[in-house]
Amino acid sequence: MILSRAWTYFEAVARHGSLKSASEELNVASSAIGAQISQLEHDLGAPLFDRLPRGMRLSSAGETFLHHGRRAILEIERGRAFVERLHGTDSGLTTLATVEGLAQGLVADALAGLWKSKPNIRVSVTSVASARVPEMIDNGQAELGLSYLGSRHAYVNVLANVKLEIGVLLPQNHELASKGQISLEELAETGTPLLLSDQSVNVREMLEAAVGRSSLERHTRLVSNSTASLTRLAELGAGAAIRTRLEPILGRPDKGGLSFATLVELKGTVQELALIKNKDVSLSPAGQTVVEHLQRSLRELDT
């Protein structure tokens, strides 16, 4: 990647909010990073950070510079990828923002398949909360996004999507595992505690709207923003994870697998899993290649 030292230092401080953390990441002295940023501010004629007693916060000028700088970096990478392709090199870099559970499951499987035929494609995957994925697409931090969409955004194009039911994940040897539908009352009667996502995941909001927060809290053993942890604990028999049907489809037979049943209280409710890009930005060759493999994976989920 073609980057100036000043931009690299600025972007690291913007992400971490401090010279010290940026210094540790880059293995560069804090004083050197601070000097480069001060010179950059002098060249631009505006302060990029507000200096606080504990750290540094982007100023309005800094936020604008970061936004456009990240867009510019994506364009540089696209340009390099096109040049490489002109010379017969099937390579290039794309960036993908997704949620943790998808990164470990669907995305990992798709990339493994991709690299069997196109081993030189490089991918940078960042795991964030669902709500952050469209933001990263908008501000240029990621070329592609794969996440559950709570609402549509004017700046986003949906390249592929699938609607997934919400239900209960249980180990296959659980007494309710053979049922197609399970209610929260039935889980309580069998002494099966709930393993729930936190407020950063849309499923939690849907559950609270359907049955109330206090009712959920009485039967909840674990709350986590890690969907992978919920799935693993359900496999180990620690409780019932309330997730989409994506998890058991991807299941791990070597670990005993999971059963999926729709949750009575959310019957008919679905989550839209969508592959997205910025509508104003064309895909790089590497991005297009990754899109084709992820589209195939989403089509398989819809069958």
PDB file of C-alpha atoms in Angstrom:
ATOM      1  CA  MET A   1       0.000   0.000   0.000  1.00  0.00           C
ATOM      2  CA  ILE A   2       1.291   3.428  -0.981  1.00  0.00           C
ATOM      3  CA  LEU A   3       1.094   5.457   2.234  1.00  0.00           C
ATOM      4  CA  SER A   4       2.896   8.466   3.619  1.00  0.00           C
ATOM      5  CA  ARG A   5       4.389   8.142   7.081  1.00  0.00           C
ATOM      6  CA  ALA A   6       2.305  11.080   8.301  1.00  0.00           C
ATOM      7  CA  TRP A   7      -0.945   9.416   7.202  1.00  0.00           C
ATOM      8  CA  THR A   8       0.022   6.114   8.836  1.00  0.00           C
ATOM      9  CA  TYR A   9       0.727   7.846  12.128  1.00  0.00           C
ATOM     10  CA  PHE A  10      -2.389  10.018  11.929  1.00  0.00           C
ATOM     11  CA  GLU A  11      -4.668   7.067  11.165  1.00  0.00           C
ATOM     12  CA  ALA A  12      -3.247   4.991  14.037  1.00  0.00           C
ATOM     13  CA  VAL A  13      -3.751   7.800  16.555  1.00  0.00           C
ATOM     14  CA  ALA A  14      -7.285   8.348  15.221  1.00  0.00           C
ATOM     15  CA  ARG A  15      -8.126   4.686  15.830  1.00  0.00           C
ATOM     16  CA  HIS A  16      -6.542   4.429  19.278  1.00  0.00           C
ATOM     17  CA  GLY A  17      -7.176   7.910  20.612  1.00  0.00           C
ATOM     18  CA  SER A  18      -3.680   8.226  22.035  1.00  0.00           C
ATOM     19  CA  LEU A  19      -0.059   8.608  21.014  1.00  0.00           C
ATOM     20  CA  LYS A  20       0.999   5.860  23.417  1.00  0.00           C
ATOM     21  CA  SER A  21      -1.272   3.194  21.935  1.00  0.00           C
ATOM     22  CA  ALA A  22      -0.333   4.191  18.392  1.00  0.00           C
ATOM     23  CA  SER A  23       3.334   4.032  19.395  1.00  0.00           C
ATOM     24  CA  GLU A  24       2.919   0.492  20.735  1.00  0.00           C
ATOM     25  CA  GLU A  25       1.162  -0.669  17.565  1.00  0.00           C
ATOM     26  CA  LEU A  26       3.643   0.901  15.157  1.00  0.00           C
ATOM     27  CA  ASN A  27       6.746   0.359  17.289  1.00  0.00           C
ATOM     28  CA  VAL A  28       7.648   4.016  16.792  1.00  0.00           C
ATOM     29  CA  ALA A  29       8.464   6.556  19.508  1.00  0.00           C
ATOM     30  CA  SER A  30       5.510   8.682  20.629  1.00  0.00           C
ATOM     31  CA  SER A  31       7.572  11.822  20.084  1.00  0.00           C
ATOM     32  CA  ALA A  32       8.180  10.897  16.444  1.00  0.00           C
ATOM     33  CA  ILE A  33       4.471  10.262  15.865  1.00  0.00           C
ATOM     34  CA  GLY A  34       3.552  13.527  17.576  1.00  0.00           C
ATOM     35  CA  ALA A  35       6.064  15.470  15.471  1.00  0.00           C
ATOM     36  CA  GLN A  36       4.691  14.027  12.226  1.00  0.00           C
ATOM     37  CA  ILE A  37       1.135  14.869  13.197  1.00  0.00           C
ATOM     38  CA  SER A  38       2.092  18.415  14.190  1.00  0.00           C
ATOM     39  CA  GLN A  39       3.807  18.869  10.820  1.00  0.00           C
ATOM     40  CA  LEU A  40       0.738  17.498   9.041  1.00  0.00           C
ATOM     41  CA  GLU A  41      -1.496  19.939  10.938  1.00  0.00           C
ATOM     42  CA  HIS A  42       0.847  22.778   9.987  1.00  0.00           C
ATOM     43  CA  ASP A  43       0.717  21.754   6.311  1.00  0.00           C
ATOM     44  CA  LEU A  44      -3.070  21.513   6.349  1.00  0.00           C
ATOM     45  CA  GLY A  45      -3.524  24.693   8.342  1.00  0.00           C
ATOM     46  CA  ALA A  46      -5.917  23.141  10.859  1.00  0.00           C
ATOM     47  CA  PRO A  47      -5.727  21.083  14.071  1.00  0.00           C
ATOM     48  CA  LEU A  48      -6.626  17.441  13.434  1.00  0.00           C
ATOM     49  CA  PHE A  49      -6.959  16.493  17.102  1.00  0.00           C
ATOM     50  CA  ASP A  50      -8.208  18.013  20.322  1.00  0.00           C
ATOM     51  CA  ARG A  51      -5.511  17.355  22.919  1.00  0.00           C
ATOM     52  CA  LEU A  52      -7.223  16.064  26.067  1.00  0.00           C
ATOM     53  CA  PRO A  53      -5.807  15.277  29.533  1.00  0.00           C
ATOM     54  CA  ARG A  54      -6.186  11.584  28.677  1.00  0.00           C
ATOM     55  CA  GLY A  55      -5.657  11.038  24.999  1.00  0.00           C
ATOM     56  CA  MET A  56      -6.482  12.711  21.712  1.00  0.00           C
ATOM     57  CA  ARG A  57      -9.851  13.174  20.033  1.00  0.00           C
ATOM     58  CA  LEU A  58     -10.406  13.950  16.372  1.00  0.00           C
ATOM     59  CA  SER A  59     -11.433  17.525  15.645  1.00  0.00           C
ATOM     60  CA  SER A  60     -14.056  18.227  12.972  1.00  0.00           C
ATOM     61  CA  ALA A  61     -11.185  18.827  10.527  1.00  0.00           C
ATOM     62  CA  GLY A  62      -9.599  15.543  11.620  1.00  0.00           C
ATOM     63  CA  GLU A  63     -12.818  13.598  11.060  1.00  0.00           C
ATOM     64  CA  THR A  64     -13.121  15.052   7.568  1.00  0.00           C
ATOM     65  CA  PHE A  65      -9.483  14.291   6.743  1.00  0.00           C
ATOM     66  CA  LEU A  66      -9.819  10.730   8.067  1.00  0.00           C
ATOM     67  CA  HIS A  67     -12.982  10.086   6.053  1.00  0.00           C
ATOM     68  CA  HIS A  68     -11.525  11.272   2.754  1.00  0.00           C
ATOM     69  CA  GLY A  69      -8.125   9.737   3.470  1.00  0.00           C
ATOM     70  CA  ARG A  70      -9.610   6.283   3.947  1.00  0.00           C
ATOM     71  CA  ARG A  71     -11.561   6.661   0.717  1.00  0.00           C
ATOM     72  CA  ALA A  72      -8.345   7.647  -1.054  1.00  0.00           C
ATOM     73  CA  ILE A  73      -6.516   4.593   0.300  1.00  0.00           C
ATOM     74  CA  LEU A  74      -9.243   2.318  -1.077  1.00  0.00           C
ATOM     75  CA  GLU A  75      -8.903   3.966  -4.488  1.00  0.00           C
ATOM     76  CA  ILE A  76      -5.122   3.481  -4.421  1.00  0.00           C
ATOM     77  CA  GLU A  77      -5.614  -0.214  -3.677  1.00  0.00           C
ATOM     78  CA  ARG A  78      -8.145  -0.515  -6.495  1.00  0.00           C
ATOM     79  CA  GLY A  79      -5.724   1.148  -8.876  1.00  0.00           C
ATOM     80  CA  ARG A  80      -2.955  -1.221  -7.913  1.00  0.00           C
ATOM     81  CA  ALA A  81      -5.245  -4.222  -8.311  1.00  0.00           C
ATOM     82  CA  PHE A  82      -6.270  -3.138 -11.816  1.00  0.00           C
ATOM     83  CA  VAL A  83      -2.621  -2.658 -12.809  1.00  0.00           C
ATOM     84  CA  GLU A  84      -1.738  -6.097 -11.456  1.00  0.00           C
ATOM     85  CA  ARG A  85      -4.581  -7.638 -13.429  1.00  0.00           C
ATOM     86  CA  LEU A  86      -3.446  -5.915 -16.633  1.00  0.00           C
ATOM     87  CA  HIS A  87      -0.123  -7.681 -16.183  1.00  0.00           C
ATOM     88  CA  GLY A  88      -1.765 -11.050 -15.665  1.00  0.00           C
ATOM     89  CA  THR A  89      -1.527 -11.214 -11.881  1.00  0.00           C
ATOM     90  CA  ASP A  90      -4.769 -12.444 -10.324  1.00  0.00           C
ATOM     91  CA  SER A  91      -4.214 -10.705  -7.021  1.00  0.00           C
ATOM     92  CA  GLY A  92      -5.095  -7.536  -5.124  1.00  0.00           C
ATOM     93  CA  LEU A  93      -6.508  -6.550  -1.749  1.00  0.00           C
ATOM     94  CA  THR A  94     -10.050  -6.030  -0.546  1.00  0.00           C
ATOM     95  CA  THR A  95     -11.385  -5.140   2.894  1.00  0.00           C
ATOM     96  CA  LEU A  96     -14.421  -6.695   4.551  1.00  0.00           C
ATOM     97  CA  ALA A  97     -16.307  -5.651   7.684  1.00  0.00           C
ATOM     98  CA  THR A  98     -18.482  -8.297   9.310  1.00  0.00           C
ATOM     99  CA  VAL A  99     -19.600  -9.653  12.672  1.00  0.00           C
ATOM    100  CA  GLU A 100     -17.572 -12.149  14.663  1.00  0.00           C
ATOM    101  CA  GLY A 101     -19.812 -15.170  14.139  1.00  0.00           C
ATOM    102  CA  LEU A 102     -19.821 -14.706  10.358  1.00  0.00           C
ATOM    103  CA  ALA A 103     -16.073 -14.095  10.266  1.00  0.00           C
ATOM    104  CA  GLN A 104     -15.472 -17.464  11.957  1.00  0.00           C
ATOM    105  CA  GLY A 105     -18.096 -19.310   9.931  1.00  0.00           C
ATOM    106  CA  LEU A 106     -19.486 -18.282   6.563  1.00  0.00           C
ATOM    107  CA  VAL A 107     -16.676 -15.852   5.671  1.00  0.00           C
ATOM    108  CA  ALA A 108     -13.896 -18.256   6.639  1.00  0.00           C
ATOM    109  CA  ASP A 109     -15.493 -21.035   4.584  1.00  0.00           C
ATOM    110  CA  ALA A 110     -15.944 -18.760   1.553  1.00  0.00           C
ATOM    111  CA  LEU A 111     -12.363 -17.502   1.690  1.00  0.00           C
ATOM    112  CA  ALA A 112     -10.951 -21.006   2.020  1.00  0.00           C
ATOM    113  CA  GLY A 113     -12.812 -21.941  -1.152  1.00  0.00           C
ATOM    114  CA  LEU A 114     -11.670 -18.775  -2.917  1.00  0.00           C
ATOM    115  CA  TRP A 115      -7.982 -19.380  -2.213  1.00  0.00           C
ATOM    116  CA  LYS A 116      -8.049 -22.841  -3.772  1.00  0.00           C
ATOM    117  CA  SER A 117      -8.320 -21.199  -7.198  1.00  0.00           C
ATOM    118  CA  LYS A 118      -7.074 -17.657  -6.508  1.00  0.00           C
ATOM    119  CA  PRO A 119      -4.373 -17.915  -3.838  1.00  0.00           C
ATOM    120  CA  ASN A 120      -2.996 -14.405  -4.412  1.00  0.00           C
ATOM    121  CA  ILE A 121      -6.160 -12.527  -3.453  1.00  0.00           C
ATOM    122  CA  ARG A 122      -5.579 -10.729  -0.146  1.00  0.00           C
ATOM    123  CA  VAL A 123      -8.400  -9.915   2.261  1.00  0.00           C
ATOM    124  CA  SER A 124      -8.472  -7.780   5.399  1.00  0.00           C
ATOM    125  CA  VAL A 125     -11.385  -8.838   7.632  1.00  0.00           C
ATOM    126  CA  THR A 126     -12.514  -6.692  10.565  1.00  0.00           C
ATOM    127  CA  SER A 127     -15.058  -7.967  13.111  1.00  0.00           C
ATOM    128  CA  VAL A 128     -17.392  -5.325  14.552  1.00  0.00           C
ATOM    129  CA  ALA A 129     -20.963  -5.000  15.827  1.00  0.00           C
ATOM    130  CA  SER A 130     -23.649  -5.246  13.119  1.00  0.00           C
ATOM    131  CA  ALA A 131     -24.506  -1.559  13.337  1.00  0.00           C
ATOM    132  CA  ARG A 132     -20.890  -0.597  12.641  1.00  0.00           C
ATOM    133  CA  VAL A 133     -20.683  -2.425   9.313  1.00  0.00           C
ATOM    134  CA  PRO A 134     -22.676   0.116   7.227  1.00  0.00           C
ATOM    135  CA  GLU A 135     -20.736   2.933   8.919  1.00  0.00           C
ATOM    136  CA  MET A 136     -17.434   1.383   7.833  1.00  0.00           C
ATOM    137  CA  ILE A 137     -18.727   1.097   4.282  1.00  0.00           C
ATOM    138  CA  ASP A 138     -19.774   4.747   4.334  1.00  0.00           C
ATOM    139  CA  ASN A 139     -16.522   6.165   5.705  1.00  0.00           C
ATOM    140  CA  GLY A 140     -14.245   4.080   3.510  1.00  0.00           C
ATOM    141  CA  GLN A 141     -12.875   1.747   6.180  1.00  0.00           C
ATOM    142  CA  ALA A 142     -14.134  -1.280   4.273  1.00  0.00           C
ATOM    143  CA  GLU A 143     -14.948  -2.020   0.658  1.00  0.00           C
ATOM    144  CA  LEU A 144     -17.421  -4.780   1.510  1.00  0.00           C
ATOM    145  CA  GLY A 145     -19.713  -5.503   4.432  1.00  0.00           C
ATOM    146  CA  LEU A 146     -21.527  -8.656   5.498  1.00  0.00           C
ATOM    147  CA  SER A 147     -23.929  -8.227   8.363  1.00  0.00           C
ATOM    148  CA  TYR A 148     -27.486  -8.303   9.600  1.00  0.00           C
ATOM    149  CA  LEU A 149     -29.285  -5.163   8.434  1.00  0.00           C
ATOM    150  CA  GLY A 150     -31.718  -3.562  10.856  1.00  0.00           C
ATOM    151  CA  SER A 151     -32.627  -0.954   8.225  1.00  0.00           C
ATOM    152  CA  ARG A 152     -31.591   0.094   4.728  1.00  0.00           C
ATOM    153  CA  HIS A 153     -29.157   2.947   4.160  1.00  0.00           C
ATOM    154  CA  ALA A 154     -29.207   5.360   1.226  1.00  0.00           C
ATOM    155  CA  TYR A 155     -25.461   5.055   0.675  1.00  0.00           C
ATOM    156  CA  VAL A 156     -25.442   1.238   0.538  1.00  0.00           C
ATOM    157  CA  ASN A 157     -26.029  -1.213  -2.303  1.00  0.00           C
ATOM    158  CA  VAL A 158     -27.132  -4.723  -1.363  1.00  0.00           C
ATOM    159  CA  LEU A 159     -25.236  -7.216  -3.534  1.00  0.00           C
ATOM    160  CA  ALA A 160     -26.863 -10.342  -2.088  1.00  0.00           C
ATOM    161  CA  ASN A 161     -29.079 -11.161   0.859  1.00  0.00           C
ATOM    162  CA  VAL A 162     -30.897 -13.943   2.625  1.00  0.00           C
ATOM    163  CA  LYS A 163     -33.617 -13.807   5.274  1.00  0.00           C
ATOM    164  CA  LEU A 164     -33.020 -16.077   8.242  1.00  0.00           C
ATOM    165  CA  GLU A 165     -35.442 -17.239  10.920  1.00  0.00           C
ATOM    166  CA  ILE A 166     -34.685 -16.643  14.574  1.00  0.00           C
ATOM    167  CA  GLY A 167     -34.803 -19.587  16.896  1.00  0.00           C
ATOM    168  CA  VAL A 168     -33.252 -21.801  19.539  1.00  0.00           C
ATOM    169  CA  LEU A 169     -29.927 -23.620  19.261  1.00  0.00           C
ATOM    170  CA  LEU A 170     -29.641 -26.736  21.417  1.00  0.00           C
ATOM    171  CA  PRO A 171     -27.300 -29.738  21.445  1.00  0.00           C
ATOM    172  CA  GLN A 172     -28.801 -32.615  19.490  1.00  0.00           C
ATOM    173  CA  ASN A 173     -29.135 -34.759  22.622  1.00  0.00           C
ATOM    174  CA  HIS A 174     -31.360 -32.206  24.422  1.00  0.00           C
ATOM    175  CA  GLU A 175     -34.887 -33.408  25.242  1.00  0.00           C
ATOM    176  CA  LEU A 176     -36.424 -30.631  23.112  1.00  0.00           C
ATOM    177  CA  ALA A 177     -34.016 -31.020  20.187  1.00  0.00           C
ATOM    178  CA  SER A 178     -36.494 -32.904  17.972  1.00  0.00           C
ATOM    179  CA  LYS A 179     -39.153 -30.192  18.127  1.00  0.00           C
ATOM    180  CA  GLY A 180     -39.632 -27.807  15.220  1.00  0.00           C
ATOM    181  CA  GLN A 181     -40.854 -24.997  17.480  1.00  0.00           C
ATOM    182  CA  ILE A 182     -39.906 -24.214  21.063  1.00  0.00           C
ATOM    183  CA  SER A 183     -41.230 -21.574  23.435  1.00  0.00           C
ATOM    184  CA  LEU A 184     -39.374 -19.793  26.204  1.00  0.00           C
ATOM    185  CA  GLU A 185     -41.832 -21.402  28.645  1.00  0.00           C
ATOM    186  CA  GLU A 186     -40.830 -24.889  27.494  1.00  0.00           C
ATOM    187  CA  LEU A 187     -37.162 -24.040  27.953  1.00  0.00           C
ATOM    188  CA  ALA A 188     -37.895 -22.817  31.475  1.00  0.00           C
ATOM    189  CA  GLU A 189     -39.840 -25.989  32.300  1.00  0.00           C
ATOM    190  CA  THR A 190     -36.854 -28.146  31.337  1.00  0.00           C
ATOM    191  CA  GLY A 191     -34.508 -25.947  33.373  1.00  0.00           C
ATOM    192  CA  THR A 192     -32.641 -24.784  30.276  1.00  0.00           C
ATOM    193  CA  PRO A 193     -31.173 -21.294  30.806  1.00  0.00           C
ATOM    194  CA  LEU A 194     -30.895 -18.750  28.014  1.00  0.00           C
ATOM    195  CA  LEU A 195     -27.687 -17.643  26.335  1.00  0.00           C
ATOM    196  CA  LEU A 196     -28.407 -14.221  24.877  1.00  0.00           C
ATOM    197  CA  SER A 197     -26.735 -11.606  22.735  1.00  0.00           C
ATOM    198  CA  ASP A 198     -26.256  -8.174  24.245  1.00  0.00           C
ATOM    199  CA  GLN A 199     -27.874  -4.977  23.018  1.00  0.00           C
ATOM    200  CA  SER A 200     -25.395  -4.643  20.140  1.00  0.00           C
ATOM    201  CA  VAL A 201     -27.166  -7.518  18.341  1.00  0.00           C
ATOM    202  CA  ASN A 202     -30.637  -7.009  16.845  1.00  0.00           C
ATOM    203  CA  VAL A 203     -32.011 -10.321  18.157  1.00  0.00           C
ATOM    204  CA  ARG A 204     -31.851  -9.038  21.732  1.00  0.00           C
ATOM    205  CA  GLU A 205     -34.026  -6.010  20.912  1.00  0.00           C
ATOM    206  CA  MET A 206     -36.555  -8.231  19.153  1.00  0.00           C
ATOM    207  CA  LEU A 207     -36.798 -10.551  22.163  1.00  0.00           C
ATOM    208  CA  GLU A 208     -37.257  -7.734  24.639  1.00  0.00           C
ATOM    209  CA  ALA A 209     -39.995  -6.217  22.481  1.00  0.00           C
ATOM    210  CA  ALA A 210     -41.781  -9.583  22.311  1.00  0.00           C
ATOM    211  CA  VAL A 211     -41.612 -10.772  25.931  1.00  0.00           C
ATOM    212  CA  GLY A 212     -40.212  -7.923  28.037  1.00  0.00           C
ATOM    213  CA  ARG A 213     -36.811  -7.400  29.596  1.00  0.00           C
ATOM    214  CA  SER A 214     -37.645  -8.660  33.086  1.00  0.00           C
ATOM    215  CA  SER A 215     -39.007 -11.950  31.751  1.00  0.00           C
ATOM    216  CA  LEU A 216     -35.798 -12.544  29.816  1.00  0.00           C
ATOM    217  CA  GLU A 217     -33.513 -11.656  32.694  1.00  0.00           C
ATOM    218  CA  ARG A 218     -35.109 -14.230  35.016  1.00  0.00           C
ATOM    219  CA  HIS A 219     -34.037 -17.107  32.776  1.00  0.00           C
ATOM    220  CA  THR A 220     -30.775 -15.779  31.353  1.00  0.00           C
ATOM    221  CA  ARG A 221     -27.457 -17.379  32.279  1.00  0.00           C
ATOM    222  CA  LEU A 222     -25.170 -15.485  29.903  1.00  0.00           C
ATOM    223  CA  VAL A 223     -25.219 -12.217  27.952  1.00  0.00           C
ATOM    224  CA  SER A 224     -22.461 -11.669  25.408  1.00  0.00           C
ATOM    225  CA  ASN A 225     -21.613  -9.752  22.252  1.00  0.00           C
ATOM    226  CA  SER A 226     -19.779 -12.865  21.014  1.00  0.00           C
ATOM    227  CA  THR A 227     -22.170 -14.966  18.947  1.00  0.00           C
ATOM    228  CA  ALA A 228     -19.436 -17.572  18.537  1.00  0.00           C
ATOM    229  CA  SER A 229     -19.342 -17.977  22.331  1.00  0.00           C
ATOM    230  CA  LEU A 230     -23.117 -18.428  22.475  1.00  0.00           C
ATOM    231  CA  THR A 231     -22.973 -21.142  19.840  1.00  0.00           C
ATOM    232  CA  ARG A 232     -20.073 -22.964  21.481  1.00  0.00           C
ATOM    233  CA  LEU A 233     -21.738 -22.916  24.902  1.00  0.00           C
ATOM    234  CA  ALA A 234     -24.954 -24.275  23.382  1.00  0.00           C
ATOM    235  CA  GLU A 235     -22.897 -27.127  21.878  1.00  0.00           C
ATOM    236  CA  LEU A 236     -21.503 -27.857  25.338  1.00  0.00           C
ATOM    237  CA  GLY A 237     -24.998 -28.046  26.842  1.00  0.00           C
ATOM    238  CA  ALA A 238     -24.708 -24.855  28.914  1.00  0.00           C
ATOM    239  CA  GLY A 239     -28.032 -23.477  27.722  1.00  0.00           C
ATOM    240  CA  ALA A 240     -30.152 -22.465  24.752  1.00  0.00           C
ATOM    241  CA  ALA A 241     -28.664 -19.868  22.439  1.00  0.00           C
ATOM    242  CA  ILE A 242     -31.141 -17.610  20.710  1.00  0.00           C
ATOM    243  CA  ARG A 243     -29.684 -17.072  17.239  1.00  0.00           C
ATOM    244  CA  THR A 244     -30.565 -17.258  13.557  1.00  0.00           C
ATOM    245  CA  ARG A 245     -30.708 -20.562  11.703  1.00  0.00           C
ATOM    246  CA  LEU A 246     -27.360 -19.678  10.124  1.00  0.00           C
ATOM    247  CA  GLU A 247     -25.459 -21.223  13.034  1.00  0.00           C
ATOM    248  CA  PRO A 248     -26.656 -24.834  12.801  1.00  0.00           C
ATOM    249  CA  ILE A 249     -26.453 -24.826   9.002  1.00  0.00           C
ATOM    250  CA  LEU A 250     -22.777 -24.066   9.338  1.00  0.00           C
ATOM    251  CA  GLY A 251     -22.553 -26.416  12.360  1.00  0.00           C
ATOM    252  CA  ARG A 252     -19.548 -28.455  13.355  1.00  0.00           C
ATOM    253  CA  PRO A 253     -20.410 -32.164  13.139  1.00  0.00           C
ATOM    254  CA  ASP A 254     -17.157 -33.084  14.866  1.00  0.00           C
ATOM    255  CA  LYS A 255     -18.441 -31.314  17.995  1.00  0.00           C
ATOM    256  CA  GLY A 256     -21.788 -33.091  18.036  1.00  0.00           C
ATOM    257  CA  GLY A 257     -23.717 -30.459  16.102  1.00  0.00           C
ATOM    258  CA  LEU A 258     -26.717 -28.375  17.047  1.00  0.00           C
ATOM    259  CA  SER A 259     -30.422 -28.577  16.487  1.00  0.00           C
ATOM    260  CA  PHE A 260     -32.446 -25.549  15.461  1.00  0.00           C
ATOM    261  CA  ALA A 261     -36.084 -24.828  16.246  1.00  0.00           C
ATOM    262  CA  THR A 262     -38.010 -21.644  15.594  1.00  0.00           C
ATOM    263  CA  LEU A 263     -38.790 -19.617  18.707  1.00  0.00           C
ATOM    264  CA  VAL A 264     -42.548 -19.420  19.246  1.00  0.00           C
ATOM    265  CA  GLU A 265     -42.381 -15.888  20.621  1.00  0.00           C
ATOM    266  CA  LEU A 266     -40.630 -14.681  17.449  1.00  0.00           C
ATOM    267  CA  LYS A 267     -42.386 -16.927  14.915  1.00  0.00           C
ATOM    268  CA  GLY A 268     -42.388 -15.280  11.506  1.00  0.00           C
ATOM    269  CA  THR A 269     -39.651 -12.820  12.480  1.00  0.00           C
ATOM    270  CA  VAL A 270     -36.560 -12.867  10.298  1.00  0.00           C
ATOM    271  CA  GLN A 271     -33.214 -11.135  10.084  1.00  0.00           C
ATOM    272  CA  GLU A 272     -31.807  -9.990   6.779  1.00  0.00           C
ATOM    273  CA  LEU A 273     -28.214 -11.055   6.256  1.00  0.00           C
ATOM    274  CA  ALA A 274     -26.810  -8.844   3.514  1.00  0.00           C
ATOM    275  CA  LEU A 275     -23.614  -8.389   1.538  1.00  0.00           C
ATOM    276  CA  ILE A 276     -23.187  -4.666   0.930  1.00  0.00           C
ATOM    277  CA  LYS A 277     -20.940  -2.047  -0.687  1.00  0.00           C
ATOM    278  CA  ASN A 278     -20.930   1.733  -1.002  1.00  0.00           C
ATOM    279  CA  LYS A 279     -23.213   2.653  -3.895  1.00  0.00           C
ATOM    280  CA  ASP A 280     -20.876   5.434  -5.038  1.00  0.00           C
ATOM    281  CA  VAL A 281     -17.714   3.315  -5.166  1.00  0.00           C
ATOM    282  CA  SER A 282     -16.936   0.697  -7.804  1.00  0.00           C
ATOM    283  CA  LEU A 283     -15.565  -2.642  -6.687  1.00  0.00           C
ATOM    284  CA  SER A 284     -11.898  -3.505  -7.059  1.00  0.00           C
ATOM    285  CA  PRO A 285     -11.066  -6.712  -8.976  1.00  0.00           C
ATOM    286  CA  ALA A 286     -10.254  -8.433  -5.675  1.00  0.00           C
ATOM    287  CA  GLY A 287     -13.486  -7.153  -4.167  1.00  0.00           C
ATOM    288  CA  GLN A 288     -15.504  -8.462  -7.102  1.00  0.00           C
ATOM    289  CA  THR A 289     -13.884 -11.878  -6.778  1.00  0.00           C
ATOM    290  CA  VAL A 290     -14.687 -12.086  -3.060  1.00  0.00           C
ATOM    291  CA  VAL A 291     -18.255 -10.909  -3.737  1.00  0.00           C
ATOM    292  CA  GLU A 292     -18.806 -13.780  -6.186  1.00  0.00           C
ATOM    293  CA  HIS A 293     -17.786 -16.356  -3.571  1.00  0.00           C
ATOM    294  CA  LEU A 294     -19.860 -14.768  -0.799  1.00  0.00           C
ATOM    295  CA  GLN A 295     -22.888 -14.528  -3.100  1.00  0.00           C
ATOM    296  CA  ARG A 296     -22.579 -18.243  -3.719  1.00  0.00           C
ATOM    297  CA  SER A 297     -22.461 -18.919   0.025  1.00  0.00           C
ATOM    298  CA  LEU A 298     -25.578 -16.829   0.630  1.00  0.00           C
ATOM    299  CA  ARG A 299     -27.455 -18.607  -2.164  1.00  0.00           C
ATOM    300  CA  GLU A 300     -26.642 -21.929  -0.493  1.00  0.00           C
ATOM    301  CA  LEU A 301     -28.171 -20.664   2.765  1.00  0.00           C
ATOM    302  CA  ASP A 302     -31.377 -19.812   0.940  1.00  0.00           C
ATOM    303  CA  THR A 303     -31.881 -23.315  -0.452  1.00  0.00           C
TER     304      THR A 303
END
